XYZ file of C-alpha atoms in Angstrom:
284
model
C 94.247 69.392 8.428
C 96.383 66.653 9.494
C 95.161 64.217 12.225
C 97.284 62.466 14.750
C 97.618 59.688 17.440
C 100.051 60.344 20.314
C 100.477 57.464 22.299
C 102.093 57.541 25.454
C 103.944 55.024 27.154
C 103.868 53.290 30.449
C 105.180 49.451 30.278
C 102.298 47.276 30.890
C 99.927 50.104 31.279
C 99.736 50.874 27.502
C 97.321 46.929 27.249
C 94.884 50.120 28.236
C 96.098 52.357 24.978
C 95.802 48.997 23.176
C 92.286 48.380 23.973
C 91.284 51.871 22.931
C 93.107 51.580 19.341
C 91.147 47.873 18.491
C 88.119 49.720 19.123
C 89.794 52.874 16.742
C 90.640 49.952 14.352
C 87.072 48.261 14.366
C 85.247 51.660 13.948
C 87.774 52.346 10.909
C 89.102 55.259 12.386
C 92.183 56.506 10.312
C 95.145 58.864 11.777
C 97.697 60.376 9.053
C 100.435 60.114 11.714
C 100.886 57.876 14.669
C 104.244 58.900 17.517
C 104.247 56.139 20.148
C 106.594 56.269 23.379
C 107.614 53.038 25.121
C 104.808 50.651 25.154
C 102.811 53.413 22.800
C 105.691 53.044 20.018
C 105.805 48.470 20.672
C 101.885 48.502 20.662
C 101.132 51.446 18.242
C 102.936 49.732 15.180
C 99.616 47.505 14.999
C 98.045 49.998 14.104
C 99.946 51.168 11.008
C 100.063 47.132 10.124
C 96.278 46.874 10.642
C 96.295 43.752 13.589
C 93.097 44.438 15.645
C 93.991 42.312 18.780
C 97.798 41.731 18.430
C 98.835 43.079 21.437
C 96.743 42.155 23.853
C 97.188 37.932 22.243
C 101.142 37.908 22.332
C 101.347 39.392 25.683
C 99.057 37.262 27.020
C 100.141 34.191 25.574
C 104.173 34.782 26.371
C 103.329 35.974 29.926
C 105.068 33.814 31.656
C 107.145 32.313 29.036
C 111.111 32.841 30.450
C 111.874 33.118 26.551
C 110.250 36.594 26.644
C 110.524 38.459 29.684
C 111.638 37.980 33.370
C 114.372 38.010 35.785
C 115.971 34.670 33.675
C 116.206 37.043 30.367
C 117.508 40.050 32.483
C 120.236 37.830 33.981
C 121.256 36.102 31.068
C 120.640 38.891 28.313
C 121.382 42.170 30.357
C 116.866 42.962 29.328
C 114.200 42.122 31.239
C 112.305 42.019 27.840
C 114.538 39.102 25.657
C 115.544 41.456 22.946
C 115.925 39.026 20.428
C 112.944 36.863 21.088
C 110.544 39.694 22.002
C 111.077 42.196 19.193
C 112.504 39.345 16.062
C 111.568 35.812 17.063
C 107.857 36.668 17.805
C 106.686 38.896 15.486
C 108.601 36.758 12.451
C 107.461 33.303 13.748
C 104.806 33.140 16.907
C 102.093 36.025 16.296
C 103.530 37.297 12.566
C 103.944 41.090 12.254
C 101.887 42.103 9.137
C 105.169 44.431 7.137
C 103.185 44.396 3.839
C 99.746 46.014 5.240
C 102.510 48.499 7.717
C 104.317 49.220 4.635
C 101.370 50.374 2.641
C 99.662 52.265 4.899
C 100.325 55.868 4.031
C 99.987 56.372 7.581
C 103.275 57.655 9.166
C 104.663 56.307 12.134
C 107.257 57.819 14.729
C 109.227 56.387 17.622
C 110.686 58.555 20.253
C 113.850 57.808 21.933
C 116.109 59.191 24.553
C 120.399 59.059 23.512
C 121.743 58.401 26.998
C 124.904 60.464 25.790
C 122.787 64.146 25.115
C 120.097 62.976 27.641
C 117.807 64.346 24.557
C 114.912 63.185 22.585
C 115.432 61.163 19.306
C 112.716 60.702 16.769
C 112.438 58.365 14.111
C 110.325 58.321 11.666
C 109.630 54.148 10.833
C 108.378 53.862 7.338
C 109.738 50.114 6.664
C 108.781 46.987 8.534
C 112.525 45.498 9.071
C 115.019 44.405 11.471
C 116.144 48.829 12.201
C 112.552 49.246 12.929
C 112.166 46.741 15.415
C 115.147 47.933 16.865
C 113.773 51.808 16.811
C 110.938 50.248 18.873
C 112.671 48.240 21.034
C 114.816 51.054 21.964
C 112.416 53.035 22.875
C 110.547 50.948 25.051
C 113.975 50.226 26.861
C 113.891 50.543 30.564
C 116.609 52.166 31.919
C 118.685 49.138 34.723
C 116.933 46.367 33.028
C 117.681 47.325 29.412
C 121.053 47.361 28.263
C 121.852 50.343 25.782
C 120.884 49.903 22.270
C 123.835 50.811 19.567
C 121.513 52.233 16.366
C 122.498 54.420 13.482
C 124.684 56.407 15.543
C 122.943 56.972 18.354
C 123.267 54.846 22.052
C 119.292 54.602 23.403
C 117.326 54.174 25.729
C 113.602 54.759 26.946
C 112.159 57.666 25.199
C 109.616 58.444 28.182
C 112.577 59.646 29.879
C 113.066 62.547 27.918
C 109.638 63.398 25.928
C 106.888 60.949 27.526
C 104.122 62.769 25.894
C 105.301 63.875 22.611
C 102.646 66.395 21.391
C 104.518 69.296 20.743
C 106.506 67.379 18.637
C 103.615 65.983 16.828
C 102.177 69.533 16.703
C 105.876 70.800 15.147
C 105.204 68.350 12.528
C 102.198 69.428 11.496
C 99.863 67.758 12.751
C 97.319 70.194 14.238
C 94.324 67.845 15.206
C 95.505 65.236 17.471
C 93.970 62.533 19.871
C 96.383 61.603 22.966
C 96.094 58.150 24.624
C 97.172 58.993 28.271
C 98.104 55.781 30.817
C 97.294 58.039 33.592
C 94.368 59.071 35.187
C 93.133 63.144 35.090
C 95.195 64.608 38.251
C 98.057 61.804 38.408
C 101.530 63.537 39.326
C 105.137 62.094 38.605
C 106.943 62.300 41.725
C 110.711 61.623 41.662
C 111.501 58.160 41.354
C 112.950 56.327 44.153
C 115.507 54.775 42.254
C 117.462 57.878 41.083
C 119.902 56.920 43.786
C 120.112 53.415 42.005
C 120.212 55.238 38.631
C 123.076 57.591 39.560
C 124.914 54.441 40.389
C 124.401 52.237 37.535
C 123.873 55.191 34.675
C 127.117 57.094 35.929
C 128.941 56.629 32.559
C 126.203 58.986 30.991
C 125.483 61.981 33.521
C 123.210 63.157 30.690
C 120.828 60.719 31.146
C 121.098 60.865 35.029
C 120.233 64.236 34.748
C 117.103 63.783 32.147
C 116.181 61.032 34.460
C 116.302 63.272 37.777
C 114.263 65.942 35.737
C 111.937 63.883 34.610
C 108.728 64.818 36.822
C 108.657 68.049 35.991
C 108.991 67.471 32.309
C 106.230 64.963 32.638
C 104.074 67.056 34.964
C 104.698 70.336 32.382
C 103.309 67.998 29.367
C 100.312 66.673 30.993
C 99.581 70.666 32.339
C 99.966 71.223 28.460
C 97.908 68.451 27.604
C 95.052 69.912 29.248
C 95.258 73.335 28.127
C 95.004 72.150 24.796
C 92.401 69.740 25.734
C 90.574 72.865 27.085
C 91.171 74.947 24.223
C 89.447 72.022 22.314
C 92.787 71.737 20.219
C 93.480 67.959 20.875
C 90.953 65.217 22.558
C 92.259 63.227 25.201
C 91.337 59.539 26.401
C 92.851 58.815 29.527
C 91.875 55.857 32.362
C 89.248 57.222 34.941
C 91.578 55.979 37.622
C 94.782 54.295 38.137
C 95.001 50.804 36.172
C 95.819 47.842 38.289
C 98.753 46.333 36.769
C 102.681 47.226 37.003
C 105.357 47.933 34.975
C 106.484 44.033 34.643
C 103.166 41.636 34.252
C 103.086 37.442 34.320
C 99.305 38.060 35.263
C 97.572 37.296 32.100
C 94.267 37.847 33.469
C 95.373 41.458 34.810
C 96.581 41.914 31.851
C 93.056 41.235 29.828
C 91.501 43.664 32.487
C 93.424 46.569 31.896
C 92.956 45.852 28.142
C 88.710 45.484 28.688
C 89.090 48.904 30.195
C 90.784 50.649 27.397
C 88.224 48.728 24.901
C 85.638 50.139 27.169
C 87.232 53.356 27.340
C 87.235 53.429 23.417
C 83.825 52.487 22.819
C 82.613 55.343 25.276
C 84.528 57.885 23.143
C 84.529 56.606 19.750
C 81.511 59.227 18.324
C 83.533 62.153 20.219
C 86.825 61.032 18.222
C 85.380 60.839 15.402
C 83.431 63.875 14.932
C 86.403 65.622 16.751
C 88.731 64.315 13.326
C 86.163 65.324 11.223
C 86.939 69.082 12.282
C 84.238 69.872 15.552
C 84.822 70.181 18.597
């Protein structure tokens, strides 16, 4: 038996998936394979590297630092997240990224991506701390219009939510057949189409791919979560998901919003730590 830890995305929203894992962490609860999404793939490498309370600290403390994030990084940098500062400067000089303790952890740990040429999933398996695998991650938490494109091994990426958000099946491919999924939505929530896709079409038309992946995306999403709860049902995988929508948006200078959304993931976790574990440990 293989256990896993699908983490979904969701920009700000995953402070929630982020206070469930410290709680995972603290209780010493161990996954052979972690795939993260977005904000699941930028917060989830703390958990391979062992840093109980890393992403909650940096986001609060560069929350409204202009060197990070915000309209003066998207106009100057073409990424409303500073690419440079955000995924290199920080974790190598502000709050250090731990790349001995990821390294050594046997755990695995996958990114997914979308290529905005194929409008299709890539997934990277990140078993080195270094400059690609910041890049994996920043790729994949990439929003499409306030990202620019990230050029990587071949590929040109963007935000893997766009084409797998919730990457279980692909987890489940791999062989891992007892998984726990960190949802950023509540039970019931439904992806409508987005009102930019008129904005998208515009400013994505180079890659009609990705326009297209983009335009399909609600019922992709909505077909995952359906699947998501049939194996949740079937008492295949256990899911933790927020009992109602979080209050906090995609971009965030709030630090105080963001500490609540985080308290309620913490919360979250500490209501379902005994199920996880005796779930992992092969029940039901």
């Amino acid at each position: 038996m293989r256990t896993g830890l699908v983490l979904e995305g969701g920009a700000m929203r995953g402070l929630f998936s982020a206070g469930v894992m410290d709680v995972f962490m603290q209780q010493g609860v161990v996954f052979d394979g972690i795939v993260g999404v977005s904000a699941g793939a930028a917060f989830g490498c703390n958990y391979k590297s062992r840093q109980q309370g890393r992403a909650i600290r940096y986001n609060k403390r560069f929350a409204n630092d202009p060197r990070y994030s915000g309209l003066r990084s998207l106009f100057k940098s073409g990424d409303i997240f500073n690419a440079e500062f955000a995924y290199h400067v920080v974790p190598a000089e502000y709050d250090i990224f731990d790349e001995a303790a990821y390294e050594s952890n046997p755990t695995e740990f996958h990114v997914v991506c979308t290529d905005v040429l194929t409008g299709k999933p890539v997934y990277k398996l990140l078993p080195k701390a270094d400059y690609n695998c910041y890049e994996w991650i920043r790729a994949s938490a990439s929003m499409p219009i306030v990202s620019k494109v990230v050029d990587l091994e071949g590929y040109r990426l963007l935000d893997g939510g766009i084409s797998d958000s919730i990457p279980l099946r692909y987890f489940e491919d791999q062989g891992y057949d007892r998984c726990v999924v960190i949802l950023t939505q509540p039970l019931g929530y439904v992806k409508r189409t987005s009102r930019l896709l008129p904005v998208m079409r515009m400013w994505m038309r180079k890659y009609p791919q990705f326009v297209s992946a983009f335009a399909h995306r609600p019922e992709m999403y909505n077909a995952q979560t359906a699947y998501v709860r049939e194996r949740e049902q079937q008492g295949r995988v256990m899911v933790i998901r927020p009992d109602e929508p979080l209050p906090i948006g995609h971009i965030e200078h709030d630090a105080d919003r963001m500490q609540r959304v985080y308290d309620i993931g913490l919360r979250k976790g500490e209501q379902m730590i005994e199920q996880v574990k005796a779930f992992l440990a092969g029940g039901q």
